[in-house]
Coordinates of C-alpha atoms in Angstrom, one line a residue:
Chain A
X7 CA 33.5 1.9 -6.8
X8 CA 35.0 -0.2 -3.6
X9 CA 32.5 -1.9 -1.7
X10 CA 32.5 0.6 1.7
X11 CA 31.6 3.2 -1.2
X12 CA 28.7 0.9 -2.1
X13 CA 27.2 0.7 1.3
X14 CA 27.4 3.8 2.1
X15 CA 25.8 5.0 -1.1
X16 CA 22.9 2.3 0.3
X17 CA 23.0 3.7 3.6
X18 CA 22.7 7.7 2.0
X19 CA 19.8 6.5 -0.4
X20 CA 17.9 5.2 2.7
X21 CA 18.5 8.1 4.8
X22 CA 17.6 10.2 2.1
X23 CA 14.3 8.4 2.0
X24 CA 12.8 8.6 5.3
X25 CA 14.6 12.2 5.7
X26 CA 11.7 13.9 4.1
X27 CA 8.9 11.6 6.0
X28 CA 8.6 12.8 9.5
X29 CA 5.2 12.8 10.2
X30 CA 5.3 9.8 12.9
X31 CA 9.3 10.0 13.9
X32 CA 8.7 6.8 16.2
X33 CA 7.4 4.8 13.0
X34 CA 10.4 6.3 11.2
X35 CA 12.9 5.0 14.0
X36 CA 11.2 2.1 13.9
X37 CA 12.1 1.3 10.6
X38 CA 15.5 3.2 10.2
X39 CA 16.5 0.7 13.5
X40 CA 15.8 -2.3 11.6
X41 CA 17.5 -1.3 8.3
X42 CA 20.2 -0.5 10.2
X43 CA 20.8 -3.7 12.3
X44 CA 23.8 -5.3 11.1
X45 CA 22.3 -6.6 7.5
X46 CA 24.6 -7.5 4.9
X47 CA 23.0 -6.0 2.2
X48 CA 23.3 -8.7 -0.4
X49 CA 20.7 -7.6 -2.6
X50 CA 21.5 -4.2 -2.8
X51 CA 24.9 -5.2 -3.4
X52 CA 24.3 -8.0 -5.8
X53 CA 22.6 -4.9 -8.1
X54 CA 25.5 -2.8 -8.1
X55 CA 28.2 -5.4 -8.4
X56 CA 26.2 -6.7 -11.7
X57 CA 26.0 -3.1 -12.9
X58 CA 29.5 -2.6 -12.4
X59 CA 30.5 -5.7 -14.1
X60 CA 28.5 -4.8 -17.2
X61 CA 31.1 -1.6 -16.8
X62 CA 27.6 0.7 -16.4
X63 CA 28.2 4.0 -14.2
X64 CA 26.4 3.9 -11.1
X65 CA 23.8 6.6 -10.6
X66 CA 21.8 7.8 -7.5
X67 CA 18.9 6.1 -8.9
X68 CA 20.8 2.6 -9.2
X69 CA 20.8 3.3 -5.5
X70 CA 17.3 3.8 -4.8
X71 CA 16.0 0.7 -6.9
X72 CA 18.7 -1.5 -4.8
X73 CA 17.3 0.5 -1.3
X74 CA 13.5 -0.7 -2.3
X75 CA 14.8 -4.3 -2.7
X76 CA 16.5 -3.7 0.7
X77 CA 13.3 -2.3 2.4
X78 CA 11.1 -5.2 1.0
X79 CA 13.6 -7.6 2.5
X80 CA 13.6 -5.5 5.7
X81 CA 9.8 -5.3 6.6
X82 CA 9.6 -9.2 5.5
X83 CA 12.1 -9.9 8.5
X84 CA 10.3 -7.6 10.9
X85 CA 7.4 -9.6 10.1
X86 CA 8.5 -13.0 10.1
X87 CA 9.9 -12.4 13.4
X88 CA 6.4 -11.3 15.2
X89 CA 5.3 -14.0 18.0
X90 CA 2.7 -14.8 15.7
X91 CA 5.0 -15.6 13.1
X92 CA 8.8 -17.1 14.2
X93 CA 8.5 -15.5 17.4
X94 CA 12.1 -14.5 17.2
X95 CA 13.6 -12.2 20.2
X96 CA 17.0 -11.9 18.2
X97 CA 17.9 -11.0 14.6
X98 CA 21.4 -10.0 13.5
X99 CA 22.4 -10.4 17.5
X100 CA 20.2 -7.3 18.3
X101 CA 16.0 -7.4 20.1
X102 CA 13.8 -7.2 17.0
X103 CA 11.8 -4.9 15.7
X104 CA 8.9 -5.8 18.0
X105 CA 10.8 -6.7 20.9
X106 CA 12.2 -3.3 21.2
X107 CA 9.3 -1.1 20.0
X108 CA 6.2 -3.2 20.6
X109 CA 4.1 -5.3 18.4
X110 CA 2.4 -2.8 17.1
X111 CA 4.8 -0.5 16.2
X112 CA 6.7 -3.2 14.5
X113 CA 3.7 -4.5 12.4
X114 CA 3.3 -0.8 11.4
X115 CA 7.1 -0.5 10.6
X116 CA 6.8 -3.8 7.9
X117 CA 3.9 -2.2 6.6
X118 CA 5.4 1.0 5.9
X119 CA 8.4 -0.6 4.2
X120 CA 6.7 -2.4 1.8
X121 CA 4.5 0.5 0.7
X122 CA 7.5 3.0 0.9
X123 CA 9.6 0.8 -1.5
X124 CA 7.6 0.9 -4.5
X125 CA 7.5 5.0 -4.2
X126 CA 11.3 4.9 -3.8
X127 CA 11.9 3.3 -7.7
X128 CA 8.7 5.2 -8.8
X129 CA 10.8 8.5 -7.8
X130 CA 14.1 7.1 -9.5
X131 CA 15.4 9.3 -12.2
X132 CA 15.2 6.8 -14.6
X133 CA 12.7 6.6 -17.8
X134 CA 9.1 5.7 -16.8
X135 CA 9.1 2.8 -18.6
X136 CA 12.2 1.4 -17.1
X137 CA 10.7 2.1 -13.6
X138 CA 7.7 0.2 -14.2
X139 CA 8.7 -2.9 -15.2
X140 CA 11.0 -2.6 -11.9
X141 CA 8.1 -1.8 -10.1
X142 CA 5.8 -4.7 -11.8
X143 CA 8.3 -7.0 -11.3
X144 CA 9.3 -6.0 -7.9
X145 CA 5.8 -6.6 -6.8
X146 CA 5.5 -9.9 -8.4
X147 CA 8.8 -10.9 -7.1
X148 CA 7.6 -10.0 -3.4
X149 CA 3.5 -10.3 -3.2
X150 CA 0.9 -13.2 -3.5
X151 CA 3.2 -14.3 -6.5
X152 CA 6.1 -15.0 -4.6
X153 CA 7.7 -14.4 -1.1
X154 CA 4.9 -13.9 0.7
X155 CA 3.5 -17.2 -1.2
X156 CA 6.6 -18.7 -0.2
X157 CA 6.4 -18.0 3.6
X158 CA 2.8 -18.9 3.5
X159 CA 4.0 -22.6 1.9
X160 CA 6.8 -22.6 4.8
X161 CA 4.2 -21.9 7.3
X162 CA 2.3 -24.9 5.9
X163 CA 4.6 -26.6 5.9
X164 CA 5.9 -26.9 9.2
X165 CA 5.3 -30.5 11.0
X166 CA 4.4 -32.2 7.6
X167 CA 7.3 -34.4 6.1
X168 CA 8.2 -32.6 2.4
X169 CA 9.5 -33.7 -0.7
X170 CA 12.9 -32.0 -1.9
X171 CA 10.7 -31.0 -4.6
X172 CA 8.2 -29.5 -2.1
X173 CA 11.1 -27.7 -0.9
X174 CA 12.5 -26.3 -3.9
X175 CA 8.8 -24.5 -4.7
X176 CA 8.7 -23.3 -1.5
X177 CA 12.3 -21.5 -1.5
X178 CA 12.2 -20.5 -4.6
X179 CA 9.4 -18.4 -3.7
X180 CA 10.4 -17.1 -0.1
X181 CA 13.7 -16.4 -0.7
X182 CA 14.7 -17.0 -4.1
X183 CA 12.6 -14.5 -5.7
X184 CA 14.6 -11.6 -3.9
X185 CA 17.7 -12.5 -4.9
X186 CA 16.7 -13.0 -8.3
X187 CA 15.8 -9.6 -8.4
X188 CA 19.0 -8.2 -8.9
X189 CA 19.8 -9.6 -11.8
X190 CA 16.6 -9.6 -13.4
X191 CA 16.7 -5.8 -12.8
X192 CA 20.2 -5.5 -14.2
X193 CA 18.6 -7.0 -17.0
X194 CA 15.7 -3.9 -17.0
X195 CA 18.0 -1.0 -16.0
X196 CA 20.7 -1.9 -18.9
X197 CA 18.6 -3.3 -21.3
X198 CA 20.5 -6.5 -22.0
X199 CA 19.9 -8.6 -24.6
X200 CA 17.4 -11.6 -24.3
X201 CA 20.2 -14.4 -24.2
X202 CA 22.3 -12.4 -21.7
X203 CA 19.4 -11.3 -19.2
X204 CA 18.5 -15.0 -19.7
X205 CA 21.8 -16.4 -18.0
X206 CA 21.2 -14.1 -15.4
X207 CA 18.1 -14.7 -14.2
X208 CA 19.4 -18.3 -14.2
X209 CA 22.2 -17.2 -11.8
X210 CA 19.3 -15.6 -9.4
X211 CA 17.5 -19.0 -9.3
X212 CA 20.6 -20.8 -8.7
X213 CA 21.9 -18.0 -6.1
X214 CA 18.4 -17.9 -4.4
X215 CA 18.5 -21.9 -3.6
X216 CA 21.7 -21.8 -2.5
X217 CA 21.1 -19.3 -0.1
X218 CA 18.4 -21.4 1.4
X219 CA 20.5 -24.3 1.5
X220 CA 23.1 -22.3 3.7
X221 CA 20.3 -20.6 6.2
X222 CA 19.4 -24.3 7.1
X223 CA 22.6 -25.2 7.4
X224 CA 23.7 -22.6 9.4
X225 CA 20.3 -23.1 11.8
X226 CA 21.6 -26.7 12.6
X227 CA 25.3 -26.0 13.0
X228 CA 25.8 -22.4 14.0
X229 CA 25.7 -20.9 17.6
X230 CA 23.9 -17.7 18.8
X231 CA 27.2 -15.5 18.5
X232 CA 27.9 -16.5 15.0
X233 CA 23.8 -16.4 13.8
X234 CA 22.9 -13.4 15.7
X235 CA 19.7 -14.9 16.3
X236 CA 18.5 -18.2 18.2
X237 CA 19.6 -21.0 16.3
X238 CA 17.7 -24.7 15.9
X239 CA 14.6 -22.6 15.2
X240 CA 13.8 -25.0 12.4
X241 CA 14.2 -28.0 14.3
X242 CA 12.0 -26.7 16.8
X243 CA 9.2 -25.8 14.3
X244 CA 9.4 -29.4 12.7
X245 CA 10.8 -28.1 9.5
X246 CA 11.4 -29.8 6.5
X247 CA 15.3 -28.7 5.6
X248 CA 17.6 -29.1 3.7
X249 CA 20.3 -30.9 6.2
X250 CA 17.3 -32.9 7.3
X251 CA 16.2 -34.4 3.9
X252 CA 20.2 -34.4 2.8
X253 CA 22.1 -35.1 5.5
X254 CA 24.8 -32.0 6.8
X255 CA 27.3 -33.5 4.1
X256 CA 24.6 -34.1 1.2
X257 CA 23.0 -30.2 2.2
X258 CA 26.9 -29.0 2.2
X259 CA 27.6 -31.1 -0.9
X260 CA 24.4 -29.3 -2.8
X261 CA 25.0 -25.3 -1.6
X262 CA 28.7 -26.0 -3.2
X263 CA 27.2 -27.2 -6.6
X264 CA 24.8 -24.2 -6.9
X265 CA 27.4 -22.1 -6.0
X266 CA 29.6 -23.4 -9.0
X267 CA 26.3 -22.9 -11.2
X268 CA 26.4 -19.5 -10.5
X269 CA 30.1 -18.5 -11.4
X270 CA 29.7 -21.1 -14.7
X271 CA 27.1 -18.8 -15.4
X272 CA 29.2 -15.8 -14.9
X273 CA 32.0 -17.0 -17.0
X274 CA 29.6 -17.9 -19.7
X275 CA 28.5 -13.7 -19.8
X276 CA 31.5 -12.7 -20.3
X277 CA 32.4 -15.3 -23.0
X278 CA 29.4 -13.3 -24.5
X279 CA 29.1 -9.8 -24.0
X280 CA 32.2 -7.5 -21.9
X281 CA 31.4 -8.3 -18.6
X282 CA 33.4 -8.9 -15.8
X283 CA 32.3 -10.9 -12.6
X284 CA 35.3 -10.9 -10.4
X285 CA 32.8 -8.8 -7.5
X286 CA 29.7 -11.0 -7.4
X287 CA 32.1 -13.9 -7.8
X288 CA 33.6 -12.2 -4.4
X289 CA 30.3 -12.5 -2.9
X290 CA 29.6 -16.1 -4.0
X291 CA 33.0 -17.3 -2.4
X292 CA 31.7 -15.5 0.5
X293 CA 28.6 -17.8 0.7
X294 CA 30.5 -21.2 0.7
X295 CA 30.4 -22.7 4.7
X296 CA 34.1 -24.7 5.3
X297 CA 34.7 -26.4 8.6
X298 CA 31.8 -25.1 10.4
X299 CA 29.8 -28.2 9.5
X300 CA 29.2 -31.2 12.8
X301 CA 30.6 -33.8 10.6
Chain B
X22 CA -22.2 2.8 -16.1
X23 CA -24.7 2.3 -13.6
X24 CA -23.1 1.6 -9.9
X25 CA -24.2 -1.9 -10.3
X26 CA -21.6 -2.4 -13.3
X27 CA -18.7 -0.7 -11.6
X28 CA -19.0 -2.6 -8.6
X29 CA -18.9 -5.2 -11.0
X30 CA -15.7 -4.4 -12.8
X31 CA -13.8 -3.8 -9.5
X32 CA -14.5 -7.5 -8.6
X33 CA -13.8 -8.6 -11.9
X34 CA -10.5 -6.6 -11.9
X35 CA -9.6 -8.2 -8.3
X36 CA -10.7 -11.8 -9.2
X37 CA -8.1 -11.5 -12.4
X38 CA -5.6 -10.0 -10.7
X39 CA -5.6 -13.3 -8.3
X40 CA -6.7 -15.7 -11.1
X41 CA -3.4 -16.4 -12.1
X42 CA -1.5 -16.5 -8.6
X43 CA -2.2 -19.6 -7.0
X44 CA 1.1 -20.6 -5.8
X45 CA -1.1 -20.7 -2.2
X46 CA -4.0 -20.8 -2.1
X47 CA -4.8 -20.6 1.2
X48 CA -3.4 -17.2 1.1
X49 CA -5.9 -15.8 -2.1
X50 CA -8.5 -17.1 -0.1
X51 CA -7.4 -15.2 3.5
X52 CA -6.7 -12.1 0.7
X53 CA -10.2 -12.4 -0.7
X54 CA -12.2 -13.1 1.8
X55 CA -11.4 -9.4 3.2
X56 CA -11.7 -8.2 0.6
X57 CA -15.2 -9.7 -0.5
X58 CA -15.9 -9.6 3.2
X59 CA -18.9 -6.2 2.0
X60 CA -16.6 -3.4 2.2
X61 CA -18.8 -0.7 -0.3
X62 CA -15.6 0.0 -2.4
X63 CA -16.0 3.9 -1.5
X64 CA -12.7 4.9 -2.6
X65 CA -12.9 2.8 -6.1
X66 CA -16.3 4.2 -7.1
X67 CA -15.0 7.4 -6.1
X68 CA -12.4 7.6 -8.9
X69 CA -14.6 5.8 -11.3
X70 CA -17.6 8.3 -10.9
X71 CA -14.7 11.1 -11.2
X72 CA -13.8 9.8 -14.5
X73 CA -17.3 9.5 -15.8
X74 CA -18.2 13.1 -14.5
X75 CA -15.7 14.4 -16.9
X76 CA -17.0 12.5 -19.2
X77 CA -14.4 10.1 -19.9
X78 CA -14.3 6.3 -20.8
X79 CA -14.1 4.0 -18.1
X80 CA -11.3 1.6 -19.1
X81 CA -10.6 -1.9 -17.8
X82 CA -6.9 -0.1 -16.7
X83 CA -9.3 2.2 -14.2
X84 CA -10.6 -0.7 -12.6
X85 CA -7.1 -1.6 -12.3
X86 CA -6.4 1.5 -10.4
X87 CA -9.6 1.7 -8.5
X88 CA -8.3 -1.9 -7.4
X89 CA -5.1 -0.9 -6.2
X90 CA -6.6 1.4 -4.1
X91 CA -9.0 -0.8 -2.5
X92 CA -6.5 -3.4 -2.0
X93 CA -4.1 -1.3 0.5
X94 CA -7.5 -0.3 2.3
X95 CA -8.3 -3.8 2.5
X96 CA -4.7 -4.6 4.0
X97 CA -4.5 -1.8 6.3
X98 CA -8.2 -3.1 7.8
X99 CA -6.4 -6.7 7.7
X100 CA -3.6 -5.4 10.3
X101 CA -5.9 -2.9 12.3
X102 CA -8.3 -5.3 13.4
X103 CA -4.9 -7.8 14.6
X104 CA -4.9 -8.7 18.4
X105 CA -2.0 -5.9 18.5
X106 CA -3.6 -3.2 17.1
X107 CA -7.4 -3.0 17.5
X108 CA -7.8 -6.4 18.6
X109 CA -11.0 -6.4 17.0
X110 CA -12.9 -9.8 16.3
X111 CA -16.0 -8.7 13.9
X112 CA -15.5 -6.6 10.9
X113 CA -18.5 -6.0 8.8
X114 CA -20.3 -8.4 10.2
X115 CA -18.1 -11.1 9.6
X116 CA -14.8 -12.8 11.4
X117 CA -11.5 -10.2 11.2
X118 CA -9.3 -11.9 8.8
X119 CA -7.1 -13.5 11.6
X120 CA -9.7 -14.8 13.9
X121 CA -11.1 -17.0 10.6
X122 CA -7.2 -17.6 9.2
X123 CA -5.3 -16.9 12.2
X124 CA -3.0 -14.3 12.9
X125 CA 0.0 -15.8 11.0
X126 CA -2.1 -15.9 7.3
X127 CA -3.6 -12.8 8.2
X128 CA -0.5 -10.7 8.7
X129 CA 0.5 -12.2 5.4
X130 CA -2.3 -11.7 4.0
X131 CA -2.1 -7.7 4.7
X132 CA 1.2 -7.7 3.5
X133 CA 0.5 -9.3 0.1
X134 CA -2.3 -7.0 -0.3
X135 CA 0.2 -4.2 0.3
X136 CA 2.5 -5.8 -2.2
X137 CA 0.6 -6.6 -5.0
X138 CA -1.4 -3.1 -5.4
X139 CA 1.4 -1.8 -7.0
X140 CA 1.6 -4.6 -9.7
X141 CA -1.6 -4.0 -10.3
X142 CA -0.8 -0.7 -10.8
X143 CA 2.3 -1.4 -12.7
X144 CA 0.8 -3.5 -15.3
X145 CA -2.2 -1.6 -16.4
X146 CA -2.7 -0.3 -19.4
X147 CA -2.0 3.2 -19.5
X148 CA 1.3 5.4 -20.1
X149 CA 4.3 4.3 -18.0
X150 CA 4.6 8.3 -17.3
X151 CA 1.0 7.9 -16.2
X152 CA 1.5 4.7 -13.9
X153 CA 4.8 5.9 -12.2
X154 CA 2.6 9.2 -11.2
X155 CA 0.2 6.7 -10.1
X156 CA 2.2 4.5 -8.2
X157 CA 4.6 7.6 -6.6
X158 CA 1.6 9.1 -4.8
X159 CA 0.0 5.8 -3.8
X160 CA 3.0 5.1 -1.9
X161 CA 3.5 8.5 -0.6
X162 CA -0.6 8.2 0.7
X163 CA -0.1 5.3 2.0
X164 CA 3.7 4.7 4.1
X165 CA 5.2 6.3 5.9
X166 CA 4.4 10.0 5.1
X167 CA 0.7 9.0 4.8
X168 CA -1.5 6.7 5.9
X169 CA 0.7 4.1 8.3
X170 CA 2.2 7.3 9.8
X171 CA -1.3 8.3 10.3
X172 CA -2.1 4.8 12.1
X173 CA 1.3 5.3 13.8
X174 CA 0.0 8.4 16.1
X175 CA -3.6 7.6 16.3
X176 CA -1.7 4.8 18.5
X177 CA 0.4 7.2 20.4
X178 CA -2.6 9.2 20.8
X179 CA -4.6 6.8 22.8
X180 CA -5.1 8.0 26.4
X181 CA -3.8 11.5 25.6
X182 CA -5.9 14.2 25.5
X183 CA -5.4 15.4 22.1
X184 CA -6.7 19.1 20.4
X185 CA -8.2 19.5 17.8
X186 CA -5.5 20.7 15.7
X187 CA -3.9 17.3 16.6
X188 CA -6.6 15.1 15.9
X189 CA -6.8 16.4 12.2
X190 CA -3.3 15.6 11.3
X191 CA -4.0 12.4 12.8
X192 CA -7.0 11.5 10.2
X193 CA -5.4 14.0 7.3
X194 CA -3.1 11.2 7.7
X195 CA -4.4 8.0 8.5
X196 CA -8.0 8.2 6.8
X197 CA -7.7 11.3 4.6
X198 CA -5.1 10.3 1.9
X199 CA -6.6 7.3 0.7
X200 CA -9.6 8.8 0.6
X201 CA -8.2 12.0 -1.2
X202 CA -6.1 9.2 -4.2
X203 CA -8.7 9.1 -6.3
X204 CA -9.3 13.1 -6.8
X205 CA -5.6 13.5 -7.2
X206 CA -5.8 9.6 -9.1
X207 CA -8.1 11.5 -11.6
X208 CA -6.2 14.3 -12.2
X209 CA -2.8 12.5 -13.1
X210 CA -5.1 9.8 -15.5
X211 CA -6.7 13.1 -17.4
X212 CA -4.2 15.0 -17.4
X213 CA -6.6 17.7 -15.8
X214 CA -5.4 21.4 -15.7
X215 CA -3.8 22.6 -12.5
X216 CA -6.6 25.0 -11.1
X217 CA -8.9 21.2 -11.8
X218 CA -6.6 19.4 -10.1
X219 CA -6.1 21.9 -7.0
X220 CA -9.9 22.0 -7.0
X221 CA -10.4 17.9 -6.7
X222 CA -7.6 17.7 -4.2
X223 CA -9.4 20.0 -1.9
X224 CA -12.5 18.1 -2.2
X225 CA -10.7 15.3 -1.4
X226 CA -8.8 16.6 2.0
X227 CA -12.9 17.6 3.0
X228 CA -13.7 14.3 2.0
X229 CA -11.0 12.4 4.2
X230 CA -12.0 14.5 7.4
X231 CA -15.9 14.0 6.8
X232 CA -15.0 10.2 6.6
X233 CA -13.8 10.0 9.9
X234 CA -16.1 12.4 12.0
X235 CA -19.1 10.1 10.5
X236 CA -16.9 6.8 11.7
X237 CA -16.2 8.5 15.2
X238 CA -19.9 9.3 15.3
X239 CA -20.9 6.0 14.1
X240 CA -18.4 5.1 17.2
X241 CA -20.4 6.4 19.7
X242 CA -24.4 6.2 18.2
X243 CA -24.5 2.9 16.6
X244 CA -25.4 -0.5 17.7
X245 CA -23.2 -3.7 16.8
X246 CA -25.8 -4.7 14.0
X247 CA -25.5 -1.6 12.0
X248 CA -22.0 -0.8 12.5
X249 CA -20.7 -4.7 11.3
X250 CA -18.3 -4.3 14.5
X251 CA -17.6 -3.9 17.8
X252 CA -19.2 -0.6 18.7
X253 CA -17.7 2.1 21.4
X254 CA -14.1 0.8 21.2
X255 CA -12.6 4.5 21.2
X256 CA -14.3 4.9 24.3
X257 CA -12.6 1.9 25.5
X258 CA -9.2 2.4 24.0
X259 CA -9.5 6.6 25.4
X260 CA -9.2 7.5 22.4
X261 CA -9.9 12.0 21.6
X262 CA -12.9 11.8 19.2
X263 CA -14.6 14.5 17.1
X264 CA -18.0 13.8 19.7
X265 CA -15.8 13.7 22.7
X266 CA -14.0 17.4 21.2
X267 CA -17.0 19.0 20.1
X268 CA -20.3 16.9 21.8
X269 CA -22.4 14.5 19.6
X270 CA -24.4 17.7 17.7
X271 CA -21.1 19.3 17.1
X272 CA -19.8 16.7 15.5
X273 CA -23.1 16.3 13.5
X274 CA -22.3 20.1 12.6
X275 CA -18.8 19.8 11.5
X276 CA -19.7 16.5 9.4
X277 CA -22.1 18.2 7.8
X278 CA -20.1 21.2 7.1
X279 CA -17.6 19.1 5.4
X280 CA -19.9 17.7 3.3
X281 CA -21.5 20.8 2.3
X282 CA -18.0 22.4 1.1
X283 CA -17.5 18.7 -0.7
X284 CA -20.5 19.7 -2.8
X285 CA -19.4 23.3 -3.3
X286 CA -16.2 22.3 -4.5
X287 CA -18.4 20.2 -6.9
X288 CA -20.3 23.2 -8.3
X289 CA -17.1 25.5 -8.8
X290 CA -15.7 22.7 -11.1
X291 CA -18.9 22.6 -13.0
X292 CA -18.4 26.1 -13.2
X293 CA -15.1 25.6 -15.0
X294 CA -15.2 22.5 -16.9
X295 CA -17.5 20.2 -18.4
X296 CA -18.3 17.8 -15.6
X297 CA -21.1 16.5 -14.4
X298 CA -21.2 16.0 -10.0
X299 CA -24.2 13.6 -9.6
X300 CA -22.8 10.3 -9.3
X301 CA -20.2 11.9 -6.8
X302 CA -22.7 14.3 -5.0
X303 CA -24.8 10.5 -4.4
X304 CA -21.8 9.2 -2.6
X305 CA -21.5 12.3 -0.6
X306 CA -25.0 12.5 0.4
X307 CA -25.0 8.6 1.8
X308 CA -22.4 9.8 4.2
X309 CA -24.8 12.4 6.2
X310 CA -26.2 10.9 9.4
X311 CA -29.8 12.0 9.9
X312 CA -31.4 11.0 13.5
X313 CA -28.9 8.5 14.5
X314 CA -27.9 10.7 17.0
X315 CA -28.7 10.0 20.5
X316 CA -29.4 13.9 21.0

């Protein structure tokens, strides 16, 4: 399946979704606008790259699994963006959620995404037990055991000087536990062996950090046009970063290494089990930054 | 089990749900102290005096249930009281979540909530067919086809004169599904015949619209000391009430009609099954409103 396939199987699961749900079609807007706005769909992706590289068929309910990931990530950005919390007026080079439908609306929209999500993999034609341990895991992955702990650390953390370590706990939680989904659900859907599901929840760590690494890099040396949202935000809120503890070189330096941890990884799958990685290899090699740093 | 004990087990259940997630601990405490912050756990006893009037076990897995359910109610108050939504500074008698933690933990806090009931759900013990059931119509009551939609045009409602016809899918939606989970919750955990289950959902939709008559009377009749909150905010906020609709004694009348087809419902399943209404006919009863009425 090509990758415009992909997100448009993404886009139909979605759609599909809140088809059904009209009750409150402003709430519904709300939320389609946001899904809608120009993300790159990583996670979803991520899911059915790994599925395809395990040469699994992917089914409609392979799609829905990958939409809830999408929708958690979704209503997390709606949120993080309120003037309470980042007080951001642009994401993906579009108003946000609140700024174009009110605070309200927009609190209301993360709300419902997070609680929709979990009904969207219950629903899955998959085998119950399957669907639970996406569904415990999924919480986990996003509640009081990990992103939300990890903005809450952020939050915390802004105006204090952090250890790298400090860091580390931080992303790993607010971002890294996302985007170690995917492959920890790869792991669920086909059943993999210990040692194999093993190496790629080991990719999802590395992947996850590295992610964060390139967001704070991008925040100190990207423009508006290029972000799509207002950059030096983290500068502004006193953050401890990545460029900041590391230097631009040392931060550039460290997203390249865990980039390379993640495609050893890969290679070491498939030196294991039939399993090729050529597409989440794609969208590794899409991650690295090269000449867009100051120095 | 006397009430005392179940009230109990549903803060034992809550306590060791958040025993193990400390990764901030600042956020468990914003997460418990609404949800310690005297709420009387209405919708938890409801499914655990279900169970015990068909005579079932109550298992530690129900509490887990029961908790669930109380935790998105405890969210949903979380973000209602916000300085965007009801802008509300008391609740219970005590500080609103954000004006003790601030608006930032608070809408976190909400969010986790959100997040984590379905963990909770996820990792009980009890069939995975059982749990998906479970955790499908939790989200469904709750998101976007239930109870945020619900919140979603109670908002759009304010300062529109609304009929009555209106203000019922309003509270079907926003108050009503919640309260209706744990009549549908116990009919998916026994396994309850159809013409049972049909039976305990329509007490449950009574249920839901009694609720929120008795809260819109409480609205208008109660002083600040009895209600835990600001009293008379509809008023303020224009909102259509059942007393503004119908007058204070038709409200009264309707409430009380509501109630009364709760507790026929009640008798036709006695007539059916073996099932004993007392502990749910209590709950009912405490819901009536004798001379609190300013007529």
């Amino acid at each position: 399946m090509i990758l415009e396939e992909k997100l448009q199987g993404v886009e139909r699961a979605i759609e599909g979704f809140y088809e059904t749900k009209q009750i409150a079609p402003r709430l519904v807007e709300s939320i389609l606008y946001s899904v809608h706005a120009g993300g790159k769909r990583i996670r979803p992706l991520l899911l059915l790259e790994l599925l395809e590289a395990f040469h699994a068929p992917i089914l409609e309910a392979h799609f829905q699994v990958a939409v809830a990931l999408e929708m958690i990530h979704t209503g997390s950005l709606i949120h993080d963006d309120l003037p309470a919390m980042d007080n951001d007026d642009y994401r993906r080079g579009q108003l946000t959620n609140h700024k174009k439908f009110g605070e309200d609306l927009a609190i209301l929209a993360g709300d419902s995404l997070f609680l929709d999500a979990f009904g969207c993999v219950a629903e899955a034609d998959l085998p119950a037990s399957i669907r639970v341990q996406l569904i415990a895991l999924l919480s986990d992955a996003s509640g009081t055991a990990g992103m939300v702990a990890g903005q809450v650390l952020d939050m915390e953390g802004e105006g204090a000087s952090l250890t790298l370590d400090q860091l580390q706990v931080i992303h790993a939680n607010k971002t890294g536990r996302l985007l170690a989904y995917p492959f920890q659900a790869a792991g669920i859907l086909l059943e993999l062996e210990p040692a194999v599901a093993t190496l790629l929840e080991e990719i999802g760590l590395h992947l996850g950090l590295a992610f964060q690494i390139r967001d704070d890099i991008l925040d100190v040396t990207a423009d508006f046009a290029s972000l799509g949202k207002t950059p030096q935000k983290d500068l502004q809120a006193e953050k401890s970063t990545y460029p900041a503890l590391l230097g631009l070189d040392g931060a550039q330096a460290y997203l390249d290494r865990e980039l390379d941890a993640c495609e050893d990884l890969l290679d070491r799958i498939s030196n294991q089990v039939s399993f090729d990685g050529t597409g989440i290899k794609n969208i590794i090699e899409r991650l690295r930054i090269h000449g867009q740093g100051k120095s």
